Short mmCIF file of C-alpha atoms and ligand atoms in Angstrom, two decimals:
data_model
loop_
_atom_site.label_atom_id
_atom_site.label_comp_id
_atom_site.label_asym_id
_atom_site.label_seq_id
_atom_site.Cartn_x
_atom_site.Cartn_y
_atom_site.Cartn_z
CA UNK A 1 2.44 -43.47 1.94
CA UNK A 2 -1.65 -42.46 1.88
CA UNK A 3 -3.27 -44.52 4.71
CA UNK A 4 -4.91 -47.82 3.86
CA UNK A 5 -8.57 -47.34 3.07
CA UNK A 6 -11.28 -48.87 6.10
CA UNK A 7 -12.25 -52.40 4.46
CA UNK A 8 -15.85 -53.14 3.66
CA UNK A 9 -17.07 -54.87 7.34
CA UNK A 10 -15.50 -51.18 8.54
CA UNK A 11 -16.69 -48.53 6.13
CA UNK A 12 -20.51 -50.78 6.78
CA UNK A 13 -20.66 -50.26 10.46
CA UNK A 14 -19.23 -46.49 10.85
CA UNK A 15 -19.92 -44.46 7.57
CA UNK A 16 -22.55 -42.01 8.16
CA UNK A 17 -23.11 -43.91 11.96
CA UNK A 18 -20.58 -41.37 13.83
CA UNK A 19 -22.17 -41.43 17.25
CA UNK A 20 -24.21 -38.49 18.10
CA UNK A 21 -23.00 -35.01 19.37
CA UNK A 22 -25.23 -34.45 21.67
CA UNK A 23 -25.35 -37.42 23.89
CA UNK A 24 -22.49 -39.76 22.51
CA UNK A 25 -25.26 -43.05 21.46
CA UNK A 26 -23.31 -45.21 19.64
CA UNK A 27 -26.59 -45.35 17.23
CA UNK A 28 -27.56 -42.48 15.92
CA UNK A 29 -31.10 -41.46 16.50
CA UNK A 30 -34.08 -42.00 14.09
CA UNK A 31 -35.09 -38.40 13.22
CA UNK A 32 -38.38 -38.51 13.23
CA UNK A 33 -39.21 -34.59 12.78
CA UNK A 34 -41.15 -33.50 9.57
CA UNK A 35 -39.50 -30.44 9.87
CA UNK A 36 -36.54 -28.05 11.08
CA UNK A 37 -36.33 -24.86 12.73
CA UNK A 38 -34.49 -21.73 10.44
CA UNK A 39 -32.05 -19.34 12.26
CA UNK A 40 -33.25 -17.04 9.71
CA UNK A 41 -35.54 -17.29 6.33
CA UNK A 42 -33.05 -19.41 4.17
CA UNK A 43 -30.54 -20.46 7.24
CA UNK A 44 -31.14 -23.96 7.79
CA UNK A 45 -28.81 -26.47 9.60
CA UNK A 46 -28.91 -28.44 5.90
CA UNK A 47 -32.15 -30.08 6.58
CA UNK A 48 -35.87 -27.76 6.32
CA UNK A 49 -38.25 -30.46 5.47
CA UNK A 50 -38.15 -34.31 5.98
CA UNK A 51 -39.44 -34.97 2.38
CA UNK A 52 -36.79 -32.95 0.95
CA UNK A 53 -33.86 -34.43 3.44
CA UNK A 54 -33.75 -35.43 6.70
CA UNK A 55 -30.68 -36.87 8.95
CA UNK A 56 -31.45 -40.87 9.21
CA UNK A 57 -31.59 -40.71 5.27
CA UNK A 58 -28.84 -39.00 5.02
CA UNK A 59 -27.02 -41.39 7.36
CA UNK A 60 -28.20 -44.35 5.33
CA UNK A 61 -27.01 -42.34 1.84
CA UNK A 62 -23.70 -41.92 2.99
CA UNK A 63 -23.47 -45.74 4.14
CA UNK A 64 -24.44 -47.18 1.27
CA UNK A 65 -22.89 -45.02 -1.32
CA UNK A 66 -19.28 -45.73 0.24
CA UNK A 67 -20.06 -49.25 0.04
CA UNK A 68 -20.93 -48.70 -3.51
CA UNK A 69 -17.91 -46.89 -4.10
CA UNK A 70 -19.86 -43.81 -5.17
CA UNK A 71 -19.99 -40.08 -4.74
CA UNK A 72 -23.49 -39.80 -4.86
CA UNK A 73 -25.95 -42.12 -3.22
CA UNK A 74 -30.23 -41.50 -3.13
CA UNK A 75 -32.57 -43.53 -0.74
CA UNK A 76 -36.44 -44.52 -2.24
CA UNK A 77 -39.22 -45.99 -0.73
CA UNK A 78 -39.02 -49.09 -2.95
CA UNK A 79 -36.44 -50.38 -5.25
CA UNK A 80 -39.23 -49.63 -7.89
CA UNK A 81 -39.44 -45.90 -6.96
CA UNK A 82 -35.85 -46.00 -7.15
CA UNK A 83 -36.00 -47.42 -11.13
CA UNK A 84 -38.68 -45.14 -11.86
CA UNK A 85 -36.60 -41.99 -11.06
CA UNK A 86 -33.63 -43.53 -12.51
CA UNK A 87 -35.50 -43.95 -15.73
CA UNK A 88 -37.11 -40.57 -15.32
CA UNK A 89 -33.84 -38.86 -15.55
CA UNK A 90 -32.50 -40.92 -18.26
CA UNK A 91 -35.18 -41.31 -20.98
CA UNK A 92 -37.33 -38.85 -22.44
CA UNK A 93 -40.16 -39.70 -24.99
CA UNK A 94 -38.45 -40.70 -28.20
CA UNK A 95 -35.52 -42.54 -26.83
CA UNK A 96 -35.47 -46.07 -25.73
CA UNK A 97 -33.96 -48.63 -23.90
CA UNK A 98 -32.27 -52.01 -24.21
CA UNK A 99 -33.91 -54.35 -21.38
CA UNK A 100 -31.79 -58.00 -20.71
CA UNK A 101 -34.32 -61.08 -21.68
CA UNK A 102 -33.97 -62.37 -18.06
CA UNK A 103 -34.77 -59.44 -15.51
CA UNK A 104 -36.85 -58.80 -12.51
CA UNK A 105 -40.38 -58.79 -13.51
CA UNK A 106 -41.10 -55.28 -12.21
CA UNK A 107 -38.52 -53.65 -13.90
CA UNK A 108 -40.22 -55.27 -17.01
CA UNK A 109 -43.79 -53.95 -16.40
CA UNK A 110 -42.82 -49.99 -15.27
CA UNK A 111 -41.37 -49.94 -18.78
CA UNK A 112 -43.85 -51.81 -20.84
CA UNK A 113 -46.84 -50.79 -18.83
CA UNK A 114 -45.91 -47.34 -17.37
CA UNK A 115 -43.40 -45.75 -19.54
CA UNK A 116 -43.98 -46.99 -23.08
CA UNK A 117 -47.17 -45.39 -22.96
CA UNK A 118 -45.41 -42.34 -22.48
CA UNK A 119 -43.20 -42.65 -25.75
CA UNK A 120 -40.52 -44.17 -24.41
CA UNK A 121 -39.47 -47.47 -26.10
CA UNK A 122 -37.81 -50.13 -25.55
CA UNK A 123 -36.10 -53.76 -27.12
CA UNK A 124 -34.82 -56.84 -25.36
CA UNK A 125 -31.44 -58.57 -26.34
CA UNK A 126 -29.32 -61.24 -24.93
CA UNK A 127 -26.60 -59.19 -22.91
CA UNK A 128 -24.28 -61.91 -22.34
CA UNK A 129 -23.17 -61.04 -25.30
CA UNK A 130 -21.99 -57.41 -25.34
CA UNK A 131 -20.09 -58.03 -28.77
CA UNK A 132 -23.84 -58.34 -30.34
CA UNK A 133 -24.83 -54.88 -28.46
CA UNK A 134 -23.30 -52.18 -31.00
CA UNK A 135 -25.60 -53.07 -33.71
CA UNK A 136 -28.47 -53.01 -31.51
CA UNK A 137 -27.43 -49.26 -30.04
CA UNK A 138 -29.04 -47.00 -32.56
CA UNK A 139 -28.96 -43.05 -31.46
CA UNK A 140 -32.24 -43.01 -30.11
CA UNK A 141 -30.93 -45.87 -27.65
CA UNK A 142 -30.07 -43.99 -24.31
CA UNK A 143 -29.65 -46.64 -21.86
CA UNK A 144 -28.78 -50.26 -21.38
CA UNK A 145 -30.37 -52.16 -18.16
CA UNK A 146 -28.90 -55.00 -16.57
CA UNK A 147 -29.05 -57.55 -13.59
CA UNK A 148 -26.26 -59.48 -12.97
CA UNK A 149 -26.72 -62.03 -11.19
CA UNK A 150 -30.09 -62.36 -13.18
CA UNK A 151 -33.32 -63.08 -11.85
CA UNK A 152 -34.31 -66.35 -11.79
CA UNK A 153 -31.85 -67.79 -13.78
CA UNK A 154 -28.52 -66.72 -12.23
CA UNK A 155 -26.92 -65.63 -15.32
CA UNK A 156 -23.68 -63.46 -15.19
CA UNK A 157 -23.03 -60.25 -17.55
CA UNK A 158 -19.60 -58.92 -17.97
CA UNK A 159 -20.33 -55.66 -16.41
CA UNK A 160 -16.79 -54.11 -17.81
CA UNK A 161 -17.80 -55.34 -21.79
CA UNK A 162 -21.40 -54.10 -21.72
CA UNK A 163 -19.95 -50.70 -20.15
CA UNK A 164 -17.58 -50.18 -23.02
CA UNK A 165 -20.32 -51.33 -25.78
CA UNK A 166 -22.88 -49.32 -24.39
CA UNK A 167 -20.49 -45.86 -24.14
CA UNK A 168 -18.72 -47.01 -27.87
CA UNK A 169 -22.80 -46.19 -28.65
CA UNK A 170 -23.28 -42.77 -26.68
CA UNK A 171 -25.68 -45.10 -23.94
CA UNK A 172 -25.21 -45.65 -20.53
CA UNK A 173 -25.44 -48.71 -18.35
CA UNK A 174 -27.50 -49.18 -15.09
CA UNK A 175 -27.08 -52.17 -12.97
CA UNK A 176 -29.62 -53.34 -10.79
CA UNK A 177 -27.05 -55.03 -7.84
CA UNK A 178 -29.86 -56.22 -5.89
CA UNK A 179 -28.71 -59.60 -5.91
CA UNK A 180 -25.01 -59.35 -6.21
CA UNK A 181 -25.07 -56.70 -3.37
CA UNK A 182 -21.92 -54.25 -2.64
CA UNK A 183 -20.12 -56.67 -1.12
CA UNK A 184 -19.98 -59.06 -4.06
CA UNK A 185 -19.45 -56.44 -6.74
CA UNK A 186 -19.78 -52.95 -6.92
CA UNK A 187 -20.64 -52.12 -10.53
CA UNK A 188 -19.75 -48.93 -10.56
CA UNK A 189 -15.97 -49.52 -10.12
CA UNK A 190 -16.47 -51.62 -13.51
CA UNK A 191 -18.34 -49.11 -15.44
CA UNK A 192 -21.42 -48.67 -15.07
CA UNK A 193 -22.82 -45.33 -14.82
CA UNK A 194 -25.64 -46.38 -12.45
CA UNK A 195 -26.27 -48.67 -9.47
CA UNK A 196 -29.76 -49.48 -8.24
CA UNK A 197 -30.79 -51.67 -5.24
CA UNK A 198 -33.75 -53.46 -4.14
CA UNK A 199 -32.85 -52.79 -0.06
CA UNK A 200 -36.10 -54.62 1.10
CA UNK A 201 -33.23 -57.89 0.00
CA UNK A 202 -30.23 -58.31 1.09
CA UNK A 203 -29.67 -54.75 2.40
CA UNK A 204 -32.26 -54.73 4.67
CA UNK A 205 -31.72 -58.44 4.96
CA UNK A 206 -34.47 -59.48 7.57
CA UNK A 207 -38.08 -59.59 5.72
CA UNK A 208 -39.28 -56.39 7.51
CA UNK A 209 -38.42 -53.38 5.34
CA UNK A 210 -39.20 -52.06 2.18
CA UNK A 211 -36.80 -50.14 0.41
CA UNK A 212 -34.75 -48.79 -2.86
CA UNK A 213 -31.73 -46.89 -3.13
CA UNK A 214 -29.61 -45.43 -6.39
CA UNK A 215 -25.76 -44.95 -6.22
CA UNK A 216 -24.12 -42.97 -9.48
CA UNK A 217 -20.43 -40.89 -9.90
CA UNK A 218 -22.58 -38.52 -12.22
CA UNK A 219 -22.86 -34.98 -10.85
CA UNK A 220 -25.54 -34.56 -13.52
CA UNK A 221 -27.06 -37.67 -13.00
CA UNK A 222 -27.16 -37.16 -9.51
CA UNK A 223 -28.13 -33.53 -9.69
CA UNK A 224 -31.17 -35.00 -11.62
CA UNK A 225 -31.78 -37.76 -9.04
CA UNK A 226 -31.67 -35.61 -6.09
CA UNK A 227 -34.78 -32.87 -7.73
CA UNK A 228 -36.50 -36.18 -8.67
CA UNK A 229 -36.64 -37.71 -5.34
CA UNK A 230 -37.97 -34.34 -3.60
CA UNK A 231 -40.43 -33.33 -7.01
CA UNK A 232 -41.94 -37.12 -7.05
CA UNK A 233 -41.32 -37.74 -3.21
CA UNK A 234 -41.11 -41.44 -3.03
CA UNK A 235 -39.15 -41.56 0.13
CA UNK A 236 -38.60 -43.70 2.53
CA UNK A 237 -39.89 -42.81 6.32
CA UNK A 238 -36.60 -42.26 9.11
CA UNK A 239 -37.49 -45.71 10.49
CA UNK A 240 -37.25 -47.48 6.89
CA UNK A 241 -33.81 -45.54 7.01
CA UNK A 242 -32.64 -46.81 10.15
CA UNK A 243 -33.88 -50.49 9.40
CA UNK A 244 -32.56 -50.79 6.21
CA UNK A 245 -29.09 -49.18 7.77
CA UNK A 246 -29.05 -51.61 10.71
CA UNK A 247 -29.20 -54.54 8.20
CA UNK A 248 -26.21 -53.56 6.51
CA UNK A 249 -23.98 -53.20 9.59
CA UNK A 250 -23.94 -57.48 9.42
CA UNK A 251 -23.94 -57.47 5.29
CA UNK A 252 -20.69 -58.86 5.10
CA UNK A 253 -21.38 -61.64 7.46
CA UNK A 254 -24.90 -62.37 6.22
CA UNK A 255 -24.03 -63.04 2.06
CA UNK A 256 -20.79 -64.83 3.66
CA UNK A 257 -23.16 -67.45 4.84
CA UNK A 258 -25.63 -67.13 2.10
CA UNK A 259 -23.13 -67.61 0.01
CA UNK A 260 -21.76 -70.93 1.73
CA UNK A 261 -25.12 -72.18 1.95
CA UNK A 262 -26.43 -71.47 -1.53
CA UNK A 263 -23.06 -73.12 -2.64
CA UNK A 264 -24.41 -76.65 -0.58
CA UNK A 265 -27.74 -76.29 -2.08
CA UNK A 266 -26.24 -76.31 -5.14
CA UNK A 267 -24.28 -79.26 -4.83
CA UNK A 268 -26.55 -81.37 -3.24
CA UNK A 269 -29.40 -80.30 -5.98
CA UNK A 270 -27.16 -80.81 -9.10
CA UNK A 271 -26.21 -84.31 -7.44
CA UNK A 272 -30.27 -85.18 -7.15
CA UNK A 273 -32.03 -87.22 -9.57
CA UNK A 274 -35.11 -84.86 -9.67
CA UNK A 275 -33.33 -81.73 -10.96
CA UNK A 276 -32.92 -80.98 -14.50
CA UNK A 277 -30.62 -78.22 -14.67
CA UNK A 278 -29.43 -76.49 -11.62
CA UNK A 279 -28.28 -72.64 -11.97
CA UNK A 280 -25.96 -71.32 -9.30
CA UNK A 281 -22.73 -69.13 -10.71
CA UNK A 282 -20.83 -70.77 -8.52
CA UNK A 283 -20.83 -74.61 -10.04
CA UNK A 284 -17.72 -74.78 -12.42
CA UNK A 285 -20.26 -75.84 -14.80
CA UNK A 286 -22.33 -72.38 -14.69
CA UNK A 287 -21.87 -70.46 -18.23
CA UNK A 288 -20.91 -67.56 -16.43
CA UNK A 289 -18.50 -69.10 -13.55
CA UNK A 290 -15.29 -67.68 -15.04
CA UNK A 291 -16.61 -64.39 -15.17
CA UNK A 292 -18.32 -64.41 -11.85
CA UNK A 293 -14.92 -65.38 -10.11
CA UNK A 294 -13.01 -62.39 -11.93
CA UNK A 295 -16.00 -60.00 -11.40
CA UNK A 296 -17.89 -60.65 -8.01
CA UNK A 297 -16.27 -61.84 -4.56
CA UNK A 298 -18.45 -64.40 -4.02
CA UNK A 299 -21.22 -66.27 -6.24
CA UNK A 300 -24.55 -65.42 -3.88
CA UNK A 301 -27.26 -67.02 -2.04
CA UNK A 302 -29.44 -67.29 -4.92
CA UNK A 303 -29.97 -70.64 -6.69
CA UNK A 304 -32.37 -71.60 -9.33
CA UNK A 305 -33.12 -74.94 -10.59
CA UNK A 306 -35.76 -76.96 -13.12
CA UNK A 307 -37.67 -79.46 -12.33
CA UNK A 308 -37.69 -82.66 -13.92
CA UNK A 309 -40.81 -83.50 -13.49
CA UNK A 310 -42.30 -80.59 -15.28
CA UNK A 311 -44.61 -77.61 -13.80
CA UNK A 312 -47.02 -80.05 -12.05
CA UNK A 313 -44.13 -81.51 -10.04
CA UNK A 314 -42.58 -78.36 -9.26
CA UNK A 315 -46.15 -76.43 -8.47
CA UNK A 316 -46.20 -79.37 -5.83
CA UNK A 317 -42.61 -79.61 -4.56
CA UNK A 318 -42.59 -75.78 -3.72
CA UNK A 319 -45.80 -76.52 -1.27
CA UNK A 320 -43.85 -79.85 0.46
CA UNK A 321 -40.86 -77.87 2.48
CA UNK A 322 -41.51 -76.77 5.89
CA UNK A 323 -38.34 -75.24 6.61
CA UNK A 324 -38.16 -72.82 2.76
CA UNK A 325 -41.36 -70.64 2.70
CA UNK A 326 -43.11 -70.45 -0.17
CA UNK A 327 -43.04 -66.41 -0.45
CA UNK A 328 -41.60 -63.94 -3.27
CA UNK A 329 -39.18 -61.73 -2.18
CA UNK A 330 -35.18 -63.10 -1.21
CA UNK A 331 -32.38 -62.11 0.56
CA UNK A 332 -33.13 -62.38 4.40
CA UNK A 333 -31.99 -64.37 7.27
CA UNK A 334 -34.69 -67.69 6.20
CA UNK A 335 -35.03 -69.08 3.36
CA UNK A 336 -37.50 -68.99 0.71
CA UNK A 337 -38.79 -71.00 -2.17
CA UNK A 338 -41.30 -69.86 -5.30
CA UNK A 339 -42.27 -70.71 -8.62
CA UNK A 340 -40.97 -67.70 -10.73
CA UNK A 341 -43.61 -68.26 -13.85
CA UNK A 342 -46.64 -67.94 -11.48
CA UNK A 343 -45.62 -65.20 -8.62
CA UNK A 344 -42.24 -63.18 -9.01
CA UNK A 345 -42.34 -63.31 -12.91
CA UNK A 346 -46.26 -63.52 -13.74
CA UNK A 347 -45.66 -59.97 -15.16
CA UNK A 348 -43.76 -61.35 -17.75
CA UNK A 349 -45.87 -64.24 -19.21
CA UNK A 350 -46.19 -64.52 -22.74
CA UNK A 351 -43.15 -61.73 -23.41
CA UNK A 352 -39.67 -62.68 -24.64
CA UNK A 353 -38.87 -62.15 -21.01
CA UNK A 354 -40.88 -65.15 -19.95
CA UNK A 355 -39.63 -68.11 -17.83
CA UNK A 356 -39.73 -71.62 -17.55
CA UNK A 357 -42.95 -73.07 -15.97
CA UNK A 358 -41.30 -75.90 -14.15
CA UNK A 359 -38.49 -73.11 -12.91
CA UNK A 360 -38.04 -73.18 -9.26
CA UNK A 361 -36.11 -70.39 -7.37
CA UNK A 362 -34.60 -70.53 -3.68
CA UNK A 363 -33.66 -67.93 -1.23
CA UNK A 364 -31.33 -69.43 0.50
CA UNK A 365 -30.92 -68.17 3.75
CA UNK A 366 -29.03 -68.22 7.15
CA UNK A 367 -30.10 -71.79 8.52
CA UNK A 368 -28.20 -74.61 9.49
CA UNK A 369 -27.22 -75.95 5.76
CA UNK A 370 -27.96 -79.56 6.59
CA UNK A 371 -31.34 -78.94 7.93
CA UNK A 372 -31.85 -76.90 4.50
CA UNK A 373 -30.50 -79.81 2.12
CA UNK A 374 -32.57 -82.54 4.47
CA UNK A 375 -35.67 -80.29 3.83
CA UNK A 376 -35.15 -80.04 0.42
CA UNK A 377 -34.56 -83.78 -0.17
CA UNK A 378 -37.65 -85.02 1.62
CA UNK A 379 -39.71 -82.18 -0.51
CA UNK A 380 -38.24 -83.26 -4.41
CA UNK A 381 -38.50 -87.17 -2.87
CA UNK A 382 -42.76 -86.96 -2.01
C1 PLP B 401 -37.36 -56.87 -5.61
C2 PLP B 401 -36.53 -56.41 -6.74
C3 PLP B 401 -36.73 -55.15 -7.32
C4 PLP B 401 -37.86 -54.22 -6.88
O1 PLP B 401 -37.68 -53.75 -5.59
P1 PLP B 401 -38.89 -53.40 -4.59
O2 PLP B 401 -38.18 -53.00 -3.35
O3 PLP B 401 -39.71 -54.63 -4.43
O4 PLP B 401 -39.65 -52.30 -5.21
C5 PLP B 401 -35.89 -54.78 -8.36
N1 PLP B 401 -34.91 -55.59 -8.80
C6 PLP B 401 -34.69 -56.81 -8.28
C7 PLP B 401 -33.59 -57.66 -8.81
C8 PLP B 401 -35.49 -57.26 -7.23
O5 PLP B 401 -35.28 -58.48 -6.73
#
């Protein structure tokens, strides 16, 4: 009988953390050396120069590609730096991409604005249905990009049909898992080709690191990735590293909560007479809650909801909570609340990416769920 694999909680506390040789710390040391002395010209202990490699990236590599379930993992200084080296070993000029109609609004302007000036095209389509895809994929297609759960409207792909439609085409599929995290859905175990993360969310977890990191079972792929992160550089510093690390040690624990929060949140906002439409995967009435429970362990801590007042109301209810700050970003320990169309999605305005105006998207955080459901109350009732 082969021995029974470490479980997530396990593999997130002790891959690529053994303690270290030389003085037995339980935490390995932030290596903060630019550089590393040869034996000889070419005889390196595996690292020469930080840029290239260095040990606290490598630690945080090794973590978060076992979580990912992947051979191959490669730390950025930015989810976006992450994308664009991604995209730079995917696409040359000529050859385009398909790009989902509801995605993070970055993604959406380092293709339109950065690499379609370079010849590389692109379309948008509806992936929730993957059945549609095929006619879409013509040769010069390379790549299909996805977010599942979307951002800001919490829709759910089926990873596993967009993974088949997209190889039945000669394309691969990347899937950004910022949201979802590793440990409510590793992508690649579903087929995708390519995982890429946003760490400065949940990852990192605590509002005080910026980060990106790209996971992939393709030696080519990764070959690629690897000269791309050294030739380009965008790396993140050996204290990034170790933050981003130390806030996936309590990953499991943290989207456990967010998820039972986000689920009250939910609830309490579908049941309130100022919401219009409330999107959270996990309400049985969520489009995409069958295929969330079959595909993710968990629905999230992101919820997204419309205001029925319009975009006057919600421009004013975002300003009323005291506990929710209004900030972008998501996925740490307190909880946040924006208006997509004007700050997270303003990149998109007037493309078929575009959101609602009266859209209003929570972070829901770590808190004490009634204080976050009395706080939300007293805002939507002002
Ligand atoms: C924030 C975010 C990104 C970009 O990551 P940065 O770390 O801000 O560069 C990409 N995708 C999603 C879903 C995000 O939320």
């Amino acid at each position: 009988m082969s021995p029974r694999e470490p479980g997530f909680e396990t593999r997130a506390i002790h891959l690529g953390q053994e303690p270290d040789p030389g003085t037995g710390a339980v935490v390995p040391p932030i290596h903060l050396a630019t550089t590393y002395r040869q034996e000889g010209v070419g005889r390196s202990q595996g690292f020469e120069y930080s840029r290239s490699g260095n040990p606290s990236r490598r630690a945080l590599e090794v973590q978060l590609a076992g979580l990912e379930r992947a051979s191959h993992g490669f730390a950025f200084a930015s989810g976006l730096a992450g994308e664009d080296a991604l995209l730079r070993a995917l696409l040359r000029p000529g050859q385009r991409l398909v790009l989902p109609r509801d995605a993070y609004g970055g993604t959406f302007r380092l293709v339109d604005q950065v690499l379609a000036p370079t010849g590389v095209g692109y379309l948008t389509a509806d992936l929730s249905r993957p059945q549609d895809l095929a006619q879409l994929l013509a040769p010069e297609v390379r790549l299909v990009w996805a977010e599942t759960p979307s951002n800001p409207r919490l829709e759910v792909l089926d990873i596993g049909a967009l993974a088949q439609a997209a190889h039945g085409a000669g394309a691969l599929l990347v899937i950004d898992n910022t949201f979802a995290t590793p440990y409510l859905q590793n992508p690649l175990e579903l087929g995708a080709d390519a995982v890429v993360h946003s760490s400065t969310k949940y990852l990192g977890g605590h509002s005080d690191v910026v980060g990106g990191f790209v996971a992939t079972n393709l030696d080519w792929l990764a070959e690629s990735l690897a000269f791309l992160q050294n030739a380009t550089g965008a790396v993140p510093s050996p204290f990034d590293c170790y933050l981003v690390q130390r806030g996936v040690r309590t990953l499991a624990l943290r989207m456990e909560r967010h998820c039972a929060n986000a689920a009250r949140v939910a609830d309490f906002l579908q049941q309130h007479p100022a919401v219009e439409q409330v999107n959270y995967p996990g309400l049985p009435s969520h489009p995409g809650h069958e295929l969330a429970r079959r595909q993710m362990r968990g629905f999230g801590g992101m919820v997204s909801f419309r205001h029925r007042g319009g975009e006057g109301a919600a421009t004013e209810m975002v300003t009323l909570t005291r506990i929710f700050h209004l900030a972008e970003s998501l996925g740490a320990v307190e909880s946040l609340i924006e208006l997509p169309a004007r700050m997270t999605h303003a990149s998109v305005a007037g493309s078929d990416l575009a959101v609602e105006a009266d859209l209003v998207r929570l972070s829901v955080g770590l808190e004490t769920a009634e204080d976050l459901l009395e706080d939300l109350d007293q805002a939507l009732d002002r």
